[in-house]
PDB file of C-alpha atoms (C1' of nucleotides) in Angstrom:
ATOM      1  CA  MET R   1     -21.907   0.615 -27.876  1.00 57.00           C
ATOM      2  CA  THR R   2     -24.451   2.615 -25.937  1.00 60.00           C
ATOM      3  CA  SER R   3     -23.233   5.955 -24.671  1.00 69.00           C
ATOM      4  CA  LEU R   4     -21.037   5.785 -21.607  1.00 74.00           C
ATOM      5  CA  MET R   5     -20.988   8.246 -18.763  1.00 70.00           C
ATOM      6  CA  LYS R   6     -18.445  11.032 -18.680  1.00 84.00           C
ATOM      7  CA  THR R   7     -18.256  10.703 -14.942  1.00 91.00           C
ATOM      8  CA  THR R   8     -16.262   8.681 -12.493  1.00 96.00           C
ATOM      9  CA  PHE R   9     -17.564   5.237 -11.683  1.00 97.00           C
ATOM     10  CA  GLY R  10     -18.335   6.422  -8.170  1.00 97.00           C
ATOM     11  CA  GLU R  11     -20.500   9.249  -9.467  1.00 97.00           C
ATOM     12  CA  TYR R  12     -22.218   6.795 -11.754  1.00 97.00           C
ATOM     13  CA  ILE R  13     -23.119   4.552  -8.844  1.00 98.00           C
ATOM     14  CA  ARG R  14     -24.470   7.542  -6.962  1.00 97.00           C
ATOM     15  CA  LEU R  15     -26.556   8.445  -9.986  1.00 97.00           C
ATOM     16  CA  LEU R  16     -28.002   4.948 -10.194  1.00 97.00           C
ATOM     17  CA  ARG R  17     -28.650   4.903  -6.487  1.00 97.00           C
ATOM     18  CA  ASN R  18     -30.464   8.224  -6.529  1.00 97.00           C
ATOM     19  CA  GLU R  19     -32.527   7.310  -9.585  1.00 96.00           C
ATOM     20  CA  ASN R  20     -33.675   4.249  -7.709  1.00 97.00           C
ATOM     21  CA  GLU R  21     -34.168   6.120  -4.462  1.00 96.00           C
ATOM     22  CA  LEU R  22     -31.955   3.959  -2.354  1.00 97.00           C
ATOM     23  CA  THR R  23     -29.958   5.115   0.629  1.00 97.00           C
ATOM     24  CA  LEU R  24     -26.288   4.297   0.983  1.00 98.00           C
ATOM     25  CA  THR R  25     -27.209   1.797   3.653  1.00 97.00           C
ATOM     26  CA  GLN R  26     -29.776   0.087   1.448  1.00 97.00           C
ATOM     27  CA  LEU R  27     -27.546  -0.188  -1.584  1.00 98.00           C
ATOM     28  CA  ALA R  28     -24.547  -1.165   0.516  1.00 98.00           C
ATOM     29  CA  ALA R  29     -26.542  -4.026   1.994  1.00 97.00           C
ATOM     30  CA  LYS R  30     -27.499  -5.264  -1.471  1.00 97.00           C
ATOM     31  CA  LEU R  31     -23.856  -5.082  -2.475  1.00 97.00           C
ATOM     32  CA  ASP R  32     -22.729  -6.785   0.723  1.00 96.00           C
ATOM     33  CA  LEU R  33     -20.648  -3.747   1.548  1.00 96.00           C
ATOM     34  CA  ASP R  34     -20.281  -1.317   4.423  1.00 96.00           C
ATOM     35  CA  SER R  35     -22.225   1.915   3.805  1.00 98.00           C
ATOM     36  CA  ALA R  36     -19.254   3.990   4.943  1.00 98.00           C
ATOM     37  CA  ASN R  37     -17.118   2.358   2.313  1.00 98.00           C
ATOM     38  CA  LEU R  38     -19.763   2.795  -0.353  1.00 98.00           C
ATOM     39  CA  SER R  39     -19.760   6.481   0.519  1.00 98.00           C
ATOM     40  CA  LYS R  40     -16.021   6.590  -0.066  1.00 98.00           C
ATOM     41  CA  ILE R  41     -16.468   4.817  -3.372  1.00 98.00           C
ATOM     42  CA  GLU R  42     -19.079   7.290  -4.562  1.00 98.00           C
ATOM     43  CA  ASN R  43     -16.816  10.139  -3.502  1.00 97.00           C
ATOM     44  CA  GLY R  44     -13.824   8.700  -5.331  1.00 97.00           C
ATOM     45  CA  LYS R  45     -11.886   7.964  -2.173  1.00 97.00           C
ATOM     46  CA  ARG R  46     -11.840   4.239  -2.794  1.00 97.00           C
ATOM     47  CA  ASP R  47     -12.213   1.999  -5.782  1.00 98.00           C
ATOM     48  CA  PHE R  48     -15.208  -0.180  -6.404  1.00 98.00           C
ATOM     49  CA  ASP R  49     -14.075  -3.764  -6.289  1.00 97.00           C
ATOM     50  CA  GLU R  50     -14.479  -5.354  -9.714  1.00 96.00           C
ATOM     51  CA  LYS R  51     -15.778  -8.573  -8.193  1.00 96.00           C
ATOM     52  CA  ARG R  52     -19.002  -6.750  -7.275  1.00 97.00           C
ATOM     53  CA  LEU R  53     -19.866  -5.761 -10.844  1.00 98.00           C
ATOM     54  CA  PRO R  54     -22.214  -8.732 -11.339  1.00 97.00           C
ATOM     55  CA  LYS R  55     -24.157  -7.795  -8.212  1.00 97.00           C
ATOM     56  CA  LEU R  56     -24.322  -4.172  -9.251  1.00 98.00           C
ATOM     57  CA  ALA R  57     -25.601  -5.184 -12.680  1.00 98.00           C
ATOM     58  CA  ARG R  58     -28.343  -7.335 -11.176  1.00 97.00           C
ATOM     59  CA  ILE R  59     -29.453  -4.687  -8.706  1.00 97.00           C
ATOM     60  CA  PHE R  60     -29.975  -2.073 -11.388  1.00 98.00           C
ATOM     61  CA  LYS R  61     -30.847  -4.478 -14.191  1.00 97.00           C
ATOM     62  CA  LEU R  62     -27.916  -3.445 -16.335  1.00 97.00           C
ATOM     63  CA  LYS R  63     -25.996  -5.518 -18.824  1.00 97.00           C
ATOM     64  CA  LEU R  64     -22.827  -6.724 -17.196  1.00 97.00           C
ATOM     65  CA  THR R  65     -20.818  -6.107 -20.343  1.00 96.00           C
ATOM     66  CA  GLU R  66     -21.838  -2.465 -20.489  1.00 96.00           C
ATOM     67  CA  LEU R  67     -21.229  -1.980 -16.812  1.00 97.00           C
ATOM     68  CA  ARG R  68     -17.830  -3.512 -17.229  1.00 97.00           C
ATOM     69  CA  ASP R  69     -17.071  -1.083 -20.072  1.00 97.00           C
ATOM     70  CA  GLU R  70     -18.052   1.730 -17.744  1.00 97.00           C
ATOM     71  CA  TYR R  71     -15.733   0.313 -15.123  1.00 98.00           C
ATOM     72  CA  VAL R  72     -12.763  -0.354 -17.375  1.00 98.00           C
ATOM     73  CA  THR R  73     -12.893   3.069 -18.987  1.00 97.00           C
ATOM     74  CA  ASP R  74     -13.024   4.629 -15.539  1.00 98.00           C
ATOM     75  CA  GLN R  75     -10.004   2.672 -14.369  1.00 98.00           C
ATOM     76  CA  ILE R  76      -7.935   3.461 -17.426  1.00 98.00           C
ATOM     77  CA  GLY R  77      -9.121   7.059 -17.358  1.00 98.00           C
ATOM     78  CA  LYS R  78      -7.908   7.268 -13.790  1.00 98.00           C
ATOM     79  CA  HIS R  79      -4.587   5.766 -14.818  1.00 98.00           C
ATOM     80  CA  ILE R  80      -4.238   8.297 -17.636  1.00 98.00           C
ATOM     81  CA  TYR R  81      -5.106  11.111 -15.270  1.00 97.00           C
ATOM     82  CA  GLU R  82      -2.778  10.039 -12.487  1.00 96.00           C
ATOM     83  CA  THR R  83       0.201   9.630 -14.782  1.00 97.00           C
ATOM     84  CA  ASN R  84      -0.431  12.887 -16.650  1.00 96.00           C
ATOM     85  CA  CYS R  85      -0.517  10.908 -19.853  1.00 98.00           C
ATOM     86  CA  THR R  86      -1.051  13.222 -22.825  1.00 98.00           C
ATOM     87  CA  LYS R  87      -3.123  12.322 -25.874  1.00 98.00           C
ATOM     88  CA  GLN R  88       0.099  11.876 -27.788  1.00 97.00           C
ATOM     89  CA  LEU R  89       1.488   9.445 -25.234  1.00 97.00           C
ATOM     90  CA  LEU R  90      -1.823   7.660 -25.091  1.00 98.00           C
ATOM     91  CA  GLU R  91      -1.450   6.840 -28.765  1.00 97.00           C
ATOM     92  CA  VAL R  92       1.897   5.272 -27.984  1.00 97.00           C
ATOM     93  CA  ALA R  93       0.322   3.329 -25.133  1.00 98.00           C
ATOM     94  CA  GLU R  94      -2.336   2.030 -27.508  1.00 97.00           C
ATOM     95  CA  GLU R  95       0.366   0.901 -29.942  1.00 97.00           C
ATOM     96  CA  LYS R  96       2.093  -0.902 -27.130  1.00 97.00           C
ATOM     97  CA  ALA R  97      -1.153  -2.634 -26.203  1.00 97.00           C
ATOM     98  CA  GLU R  98      -1.416  -3.691 -29.824  1.00 96.00           C
ATOM     99  CA  TYR R  99       2.137  -4.976 -29.663  1.00 96.00           C
ATOM    100  CA  ARG R 100       1.295  -7.072 -26.617  1.00 95.00           C
ATOM    101  CA  ARG R 101      -1.618  -8.544 -28.543  1.00 95.00           C
ATOM    102  CA  THR R 102       0.682  -9.626 -31.351  1.00 92.00           C
ATOM    103  CA  LEU R 103       3.114 -11.073 -28.808  1.00 86.00           C
ATOM    104  CA  ASN R 104       0.286 -13.053 -27.331  1.00 81.00           C
ATOM    105  CA  LYS R 105      -0.876 -14.273 -30.740  1.00 80.00           C
ATOM    106  CA  SER R 106       2.554 -15.536 -31.714  1.00 76.00           C
ATOM    107  CA  LEU R 107       2.719 -17.306 -28.380  1.00 70.00           C
ATOM    108  CA  GLN R 108      -0.531 -19.113 -29.177  1.00 67.00           C
ATOM    109  CA  THR R 109       0.738 -20.574 -32.427  1.00 61.00           C
ATOM    110  CA  GLN R 110       3.655 -22.278 -30.735  1.00 56.00           C
TER     111      GLN R 110
ATOM    112  CA  MET Q   1       8.657  13.897 -28.343  1.00 57.00           C
ATOM    113  CA  THR Q   2      11.326  11.562 -29.630  1.00 61.00           C
ATOM    114  CA  SER Q   3      10.081   8.277 -30.972  1.00 70.00           C
ATOM    115  CA  LEU Q   4       9.160   5.757 -28.329  1.00 75.00           C
ATOM    116  CA  MET Q   5       9.704   2.030 -28.513  1.00 70.00           C
ATOM    117  CA  LYS Q   6       6.938  -0.253 -29.634  1.00 85.00           C
ATOM    118  CA  THR Q   7       8.140  -2.844 -27.179  1.00 91.00           C
ATOM    119  CA  THR Q   8       7.491  -3.666 -23.584  1.00 96.00           C
ATOM    120  CA  PHE Q   9       9.530  -1.821 -21.013  1.00 97.00           C
ATOM    121  CA  GLY Q  10      11.274  -5.066 -20.155  1.00 97.00           C
ATOM    122  CA  GLU Q  11      12.344  -5.600 -23.749  1.00 97.00           C
ATOM    123  CA  TYR Q  12      13.539  -2.023 -23.845  1.00 97.00           C
ATOM    124  CA  ILE Q  13      15.767  -2.583 -20.823  1.00 97.00           C
ATOM    125  CA  ARG Q  14      17.166  -5.701 -22.431  1.00 97.00           C
ATOM    126  CA  LEU Q  15      17.887  -3.719 -25.572  1.00 96.00           C
ATOM    127  CA  LEU Q  16      19.727  -1.051 -23.610  1.00 97.00           C
ATOM    128  CA  ARG Q  17      21.613  -3.670 -21.675  1.00 97.00           C
ATOM    129  CA  ASN Q  18      22.730  -5.501 -24.805  1.00 96.00           C
ATOM    130  CA  GLU Q  19      23.719  -2.312 -26.592  1.00 95.00           C
ATOM    131  CA  ASN Q  20      25.944  -1.536 -23.648  1.00 96.00           C
ATOM    132  CA  GLU Q  21      27.196  -5.099 -23.371  1.00 96.00           C
ATOM    133  CA  LEU Q  22      26.273  -5.606 -19.775  1.00 97.00           C
ATOM    134  CA  THR Q  23      25.279  -8.900 -18.215  1.00 97.00           C
ATOM    135  CA  LEU Q  24      22.154  -9.217 -16.133  1.00 97.00           C
ATOM    136  CA  THR Q  25      24.346  -9.427 -13.070  1.00 97.00           C
ATOM    137  CA  GLN Q  26      26.225  -6.254 -13.971  1.00 97.00           C
ATOM    138  CA  LEU Q  27      23.154  -4.187 -14.707  1.00 98.00           C
ATOM    139  CA  ALA Q  28      21.277  -5.603 -11.732  1.00 97.00           C
ATOM    140  CA  ALA Q  29      24.124  -4.508  -9.465  1.00 97.00           C
ATOM    141  CA  LYS Q  30      23.997  -0.985 -10.873  1.00 97.00           C
ATOM    142  CA  LEU Q  31      20.254  -0.947 -10.286  1.00 97.00           C
ATOM    143  CA  ASP Q  32      20.625  -2.390  -6.804  1.00 96.00           C
ATOM    144  CA  LEU Q  33      18.475  -5.293  -7.862  1.00 96.00           C
ATOM    145  CA  ASP Q  34      18.699  -9.086  -7.873  1.00 96.00           C
ATOM    146  CA  SER Q  35      19.756 -10.398 -11.298  1.00 97.00           C
ATOM    147  CA  ALA Q  36      17.063 -13.079 -11.165  1.00 97.00           C
ATOM    148  CA  ASN Q  37      14.447 -10.401 -10.715  1.00 98.00           C
ATOM    149  CA  LEU Q  38      15.896  -8.289 -13.484  1.00 98.00           C
ATOM    150  CA  SER Q  39      15.601 -11.335 -15.727  1.00 98.00           C
ATOM    151  CA  LYS Q  40      11.932 -11.582 -14.844  1.00 98.00           C
ATOM    152  CA  ILE Q  41      11.476  -7.892 -15.569  1.00 98.00           C
ATOM    153  CA  GLU Q  42      13.070  -8.198 -19.004  1.00 98.00           C
ATOM    154  CA  ASN Q  43      10.874 -11.200 -19.721  1.00 97.00           C
ATOM    155  CA  GLY Q  44       7.721  -9.409 -18.655  1.00 96.00           C
ATOM    156  CA  LYS Q  45       7.131 -11.572 -15.606  1.00 97.00           C
ATOM    157  CA  ARG Q  46       7.494  -8.712 -13.188  1.00 97.00           C
ATOM    158  CA  ASP Q  47       7.176  -4.966 -13.353  1.00 98.00           C
ATOM    159  CA  PHE Q  48      10.082  -2.607 -13.156  1.00 98.00           C
ATOM    160  CA  ASP Q  49       9.682  -0.548 -10.019  1.00 97.00           C
ATOM    161  CA  GLU Q  50       9.135   3.094 -10.942  1.00 97.00           C
ATOM    162  CA  LYS Q  51      11.398   4.267  -8.146  1.00 96.00           C
ATOM    163  CA  ARG Q  52      14.384   2.934 -10.102  1.00 97.00           C
ATOM    164  CA  LEU Q  53      13.767   5.071 -13.184  1.00 98.00           C
ATOM    165  CA  PRO Q  54      16.269   7.748 -12.092  1.00 97.00           C
ATOM    166  CA  LYS Q  55      19.000   5.141 -11.656  1.00 97.00           C
ATOM    167  CA  LEU Q  56      18.171   3.585 -15.006  1.00 98.00           C
ATOM    168  CA  ALA Q  57      18.323   6.997 -16.659  1.00 98.00           C
ATOM    169  CA  ARG Q  58      21.739   7.727 -15.164  1.00 97.00           C
ATOM    170  CA  ILE Q  59      23.185   4.339 -16.110  1.00 97.00           C
ATOM    171  CA  PHE Q  60      22.285   4.700 -19.767  1.00 98.00           C
ATOM    172  CA  LYS Q  61      22.518   8.508 -19.889  1.00 97.00           C
ATOM    173  CA  LEU Q  62      18.900   8.947 -20.860  1.00 97.00           C
ATOM    174  CA  LYS Q  63      16.601  11.824 -20.068  1.00 97.00           C
ATOM    175  CA  LEU Q  64      14.442  10.892 -17.138  1.00 97.00           C
ATOM    176  CA  THR Q  65      11.397  12.512 -18.685  1.00 97.00           C
ATOM    177  CA  GLU Q  66      11.686  10.429 -21.833  1.00 96.00           C
ATOM    178  CA  LEU Q  67      12.308   7.282 -19.863  1.00 97.00           C
ATOM    179  CA  ARG Q  68       9.285   8.028 -17.772  1.00 97.00           C
ATOM    180  CA  ASP Q  69       7.207   8.435 -20.940  1.00 97.00           C
ATOM    181  CA  GLU Q  70       8.457   5.048 -22.043  1.00 97.00           C
ATOM    182  CA  TYR Q  71       7.455   3.630 -18.691  1.00 98.00           C
ATOM    183  CA  VAL Q  72       4.043   5.259 -18.444  1.00 98.00           C
ATOM    184  CA  THR Q  73       3.039   4.257 -21.955  1.00 97.00           C
ATOM    185  CA  ASP Q  74       4.095   0.706 -21.182  1.00 98.00           C
ATOM    186  CA  GLN Q  75       2.037   0.604 -18.004  1.00 98.00           C
ATOM    187  CA  ILE Q  76      -1.057   2.035 -19.632  1.00 98.00           C
ATOM    188  CA  GLY Q  77      -0.538  -0.170 -22.683  1.00 98.00           C
ATOM    189  CA  LYS Q  78      -0.440  -3.150 -20.366  1.00 98.00           C
ATOM    190  CA  HIS Q  79      -3.632  -1.961 -18.686  1.00 98.00           C
ATOM    191  CA  ILE Q  80      -5.346  -1.558 -22.055  1.00 98.00           C
ATOM    192  CA  TYR Q  81      -4.196  -5.005 -23.082  1.00 97.00           C
ATOM    193  CA  GLU Q  82      -5.179  -6.761 -19.891  1.00 96.00           C
ATOM    194  CA  THR Q  83      -8.675  -5.284 -19.866  1.00 97.00           C
ATOM    195  CA  ASN Q  84      -9.264  -5.896 -23.579  1.00 96.00           C
ATOM    196  CA  CYS Q  85      -9.989  -2.222 -23.972  1.00 98.00           C
ATOM    197  CA  THR Q  86     -10.902  -1.426 -27.564  1.00 98.00           C
ATOM    198  CA  LYS Q  87      -9.909   1.779 -29.366  1.00 98.00           C
ATOM    199  CA  GLN Q  88     -13.467   2.957 -29.010  1.00 97.00           C
ATOM    200  CA  LEU Q  89     -13.471   2.401 -25.263  1.00 97.00           C
ATOM    201  CA  LEU Q  90     -10.068   3.993 -24.998  1.00 98.00           C
ATOM    202  CA  GLU Q  91     -11.562   7.194 -26.353  1.00 97.00           C
ATOM    203  CA  VAL Q  92     -14.130   7.089 -23.588  1.00 97.00           C
ATOM    204  CA  ALA Q  93     -11.353   6.487 -21.057  1.00 98.00           C
ATOM    205  CA  GLU Q  94      -9.517   9.536 -22.377  1.00 97.00           C
ATOM    206  CA  GLU Q  95     -12.681  11.622 -21.989  1.00 97.00           C
ATOM    207  CA  LYS Q  96     -12.980  10.418 -18.433  1.00 97.00           C
ATOM    208  CA  ALA Q  97      -9.381  11.395 -17.757  1.00 97.00           C
ATOM    209  CA  GLU Q  98     -10.234  14.811 -19.134  1.00 96.00           C
ATOM    210  CA  TYR Q  99     -13.243  14.936 -16.839  1.00 96.00           C
ATOM    211  CA  ARG Q 100     -11.056  14.174 -13.846  1.00 96.00           C
ATOM    212  CA  ARG Q 101      -8.794  17.031 -14.861  1.00 95.00           C
ATOM    213  CA  THR Q 102     -11.725  19.447 -14.867  1.00 92.00           C
ATOM    214  CA  LEU Q 103     -12.846  18.087 -11.487  1.00 86.00           C
ATOM    215  CA  ASN Q 104      -9.394  18.747 -10.152  1.00 81.00           C
ATOM    216  CA  LYS Q 105      -9.318  22.267 -11.595  1.00 80.00           C
ATOM    217  CA  SER Q 106     -12.601  23.240 -10.008  1.00 76.00           C
ATOM    218  CA  LEU Q 107     -11.301  21.870  -6.737  1.00 71.00           C
ATOM    219  CA  GLN Q 108      -8.280  24.148  -6.985  1.00 68.00           C
ATOM    220  CA  THR Q 109     -10.356  27.303  -7.278  1.00 60.00           C
ATOM    221  CA  GLN Q 110     -12.170  26.635  -4.015  1.00 57.00           C
TER     222      GLN Q 110
ATOM    223  C1'  DT V   1      32.535 -30.170 -19.723  1.00 82.04           C
ATOM    224  C1'  DA V   2      33.183 -26.311 -16.917  1.00 82.04           C
ATOM    225  C1'  DA V   3      32.103 -21.480 -16.179  1.00 82.04           C
ATOM    226  C1'  DG V   4      29.361 -17.799 -16.803  1.00 82.04           C
ATOM    227  C1'  DA V   5      24.813 -16.173 -18.208  1.00 82.04           C
ATOM    228  C1'  DC V   6      20.269 -16.543 -17.733  1.00 82.04           C
ATOM    229  C1'  DT V   7      15.706 -18.514 -16.061  1.00 82.04           C
ATOM    230  C1'  DT V   8      12.482 -20.393 -12.865  1.00 82.04           C
ATOM    231  C1'  DG V   9      10.421 -21.451  -8.403  1.00 82.04           C
ATOM    232  C1'  DT V  10       9.663 -20.335  -3.822  1.00 82.04           C
ATOM    233  C1'  DC V  11       9.031 -17.788   0.269  1.00 82.04           C
ATOM    234  C1'  DA V  12       9.561 -14.155   3.714  1.00 82.04           C
ATOM    235  C1'  DT V  13       9.035  -9.279   3.862  1.00 82.04           C
ATOM    236  C1'  DT V  14       6.854  -5.131   2.649  1.00 82.04           C
ATOM    237  C1'  DA V  15       3.386  -2.304   0.700  1.00 82.04           C
ATOM    238  C1'  DT V  16      -1.236  -1.632  -0.740  1.00 82.04           C
ATOM    239  C1'  DT V  17      -6.115  -2.489  -0.607  1.00 82.04           C
ATOM    240  C1'  DT V  18     -10.186  -3.751   1.647  1.00 82.04           C
ATOM    241  C1'  DG V  19     -13.557  -4.540   5.455  1.00 82.04           C
ATOM    242  C1'  DA V  20     -15.331  -3.086   9.618  1.00 82.04           C
ATOM    243  C1'  DC V  21     -16.691  -0.095  13.074  1.00 82.04           C
ATOM    244  C1'  DA V  22     -16.890   4.192  15.769  1.00 82.04           C
ATOM    245  C1'  DA V  23     -17.509   8.893  15.710  1.00 82.04           C
ATOM    246  C1'  DA V  24     -18.349  12.854  13.450  1.00 82.04           C
ATOM    247  C1'  DT V  25     -21.091  15.997  10.326  1.00 82.04           C
ATOM    248  C1'  DT V  26     -24.774  17.075   7.332  1.00 82.04           C
ATOM    249  C1'  DT V  27     -29.614  17.051   5.888  1.00 82.04           C
ATOM    250  C1'  DA V  28     -34.372  17.428   6.259  1.00 82.04           C
ATOM    251  C1'  DA V  29     -38.745  16.602   8.474  1.00 82.04           C
ATOM    252  C1'  DA V  30     -41.484  17.789  12.515  1.00 82.04           C
TER     253       DA V  30
ATOM    254  C1'  DT H   1     -34.724  24.681  16.767  1.00 82.04           C
ATOM    255  C1'  DT H   2     -34.581  19.524  17.714  1.00 82.04           C
ATOM    256  C1'  DT H   3     -34.165  15.030  16.350  1.00 82.04           C
ATOM    257  C1'  DA H   4     -33.533  11.026  13.443  1.00 82.04           C
ATOM    258  C1'  DA H   5     -31.828   9.406   9.350  1.00 82.04           C
ATOM    259  C1'  DA H   6     -28.278   9.879   5.951  1.00 82.04           C
ATOM    260  C1'  DT H   7     -23.802  10.582   4.859  1.00 82.04           C
ATOM    261  C1'  DT H   8     -18.894  11.380   5.668  1.00 82.04           C
ATOM    262  C1'  DT H   9     -14.480  10.775   7.854  1.00 82.04           C
ATOM    263  C1'  DG H  10     -10.883   8.462  10.546  1.00 82.04           C
ATOM    264  C1'  DT H  11      -8.734   4.493  12.049  1.00 82.04           C
ATOM    265  C1'  DC H  12      -7.025  -0.054  12.186  1.00 82.04           C
ATOM    266  C1'  DA H  13      -6.928  -5.031  11.578  1.00 82.04           C
ATOM    267  C1'  DA H  14      -7.215  -8.409   7.952  1.00 82.04           C
ATOM    268  C1'  DA H  15      -6.717  -9.748   3.283  1.00 82.04           C
ATOM    269  C1'  DT H  16      -4.269  -9.236  -1.029  1.00 82.04           C
ATOM    270  C1'  DA H  17      -0.647  -8.032  -3.988  1.00 82.04           C
ATOM    271  C1'  DA H  18       4.129  -6.583  -4.978  1.00 82.04           C
ATOM    272  C1'  DT H  19       8.926  -6.977  -4.018  1.00 82.04           C
ATOM    273  C1'  DG H  20      13.453  -8.802  -2.418  1.00 82.04           C
ATOM    274  C1'  DA H  21      16.246 -12.617  -1.770  1.00 82.04           C
ATOM    275  C1'  DC H  22      18.130 -16.903  -2.625  1.00 82.04           C
ATOM    276  C1'  DA H  23      18.482 -21.686  -4.253  1.00 82.04           C
ATOM    277  C1'  DA H  24      18.392 -24.602  -8.037  1.00 82.04           C
ATOM    278  C1'  DG H  25      17.643 -25.233 -12.543  1.00 82.04           C
ATOM    279  C1'  DT H  26      18.703 -24.667 -17.834  1.00 82.04           C
ATOM    280  C1'  DC H  27      21.123 -22.808 -21.588  1.00 82.04           C
ATOM    281  C1'  DT H  28      25.372 -21.025 -24.039  1.00 82.04           C
ATOM    282  C1'  DT H  29      29.920 -21.118 -25.470  1.00 82.04           C
ATOM    283  C1'  DA H  30      34.680 -21.229 -24.849  1.00 82.04           C
TER     284       DA H  30
END
DNA sequence: TAAGACTTGTCATTATTTGACAAATTTAAA
DNA sequence: TTTAAATTTGTCAAATAATGACAAGTCTTA
């Protein structure tokens, strides 16, 4: 795994956009998105729609898998934040995810 | 923290219901919910609506805070599972949650 | 085999998210 | 400053997702 950003996904997009010297309008057009809405996304007032990840990856020549990791960790991080989930509880959540995986496995074998 | 269940929230409700020898119909009535939908909840085909946690706590004489922990860890566990988030990525997600907390703090002071 | 318990499917209703556009406000160059 | 581009904010209709309700099915078990 390459190092992931300790920022929100919106801030990450802004970073990419600035590095590539694009305006909101220019990037929004490439993403087939309204520039006003892209502004809200960068400012954390809306979520980036997952279906646009492939486009975003192409525009900035990023690996889709890494971009998706960036996205997923942002989403779960947001979930953790919004529910005030402590580290301790997060461990429980991870165990429960593991439990769901075993449930799914046993379903497969039937 | 008392020990939390390594089950889904639906399975946990079913456990509570069976311990207390209630039928789906009986518990559903207490929760002001359709028994068919409660069945789906117990079987993981629908989510339990968070707004009913206080009722659920009263019915089974549980502490709301602990029940909420059970609920939150289930929801985040589900999120982790559904996004195939690895332990490694989960650490990143936790860092991002932490980052959001600092963002929020600095917002407060302004 | 009948009654109660539970499950599944469907659909209208409700809530949430997204897209779109107008109208600010901010920024920065002239 | 003034002005044009860039960005932000507000609003609302449309799309999407979640929930409630009910009918009809299957599964126990007495």
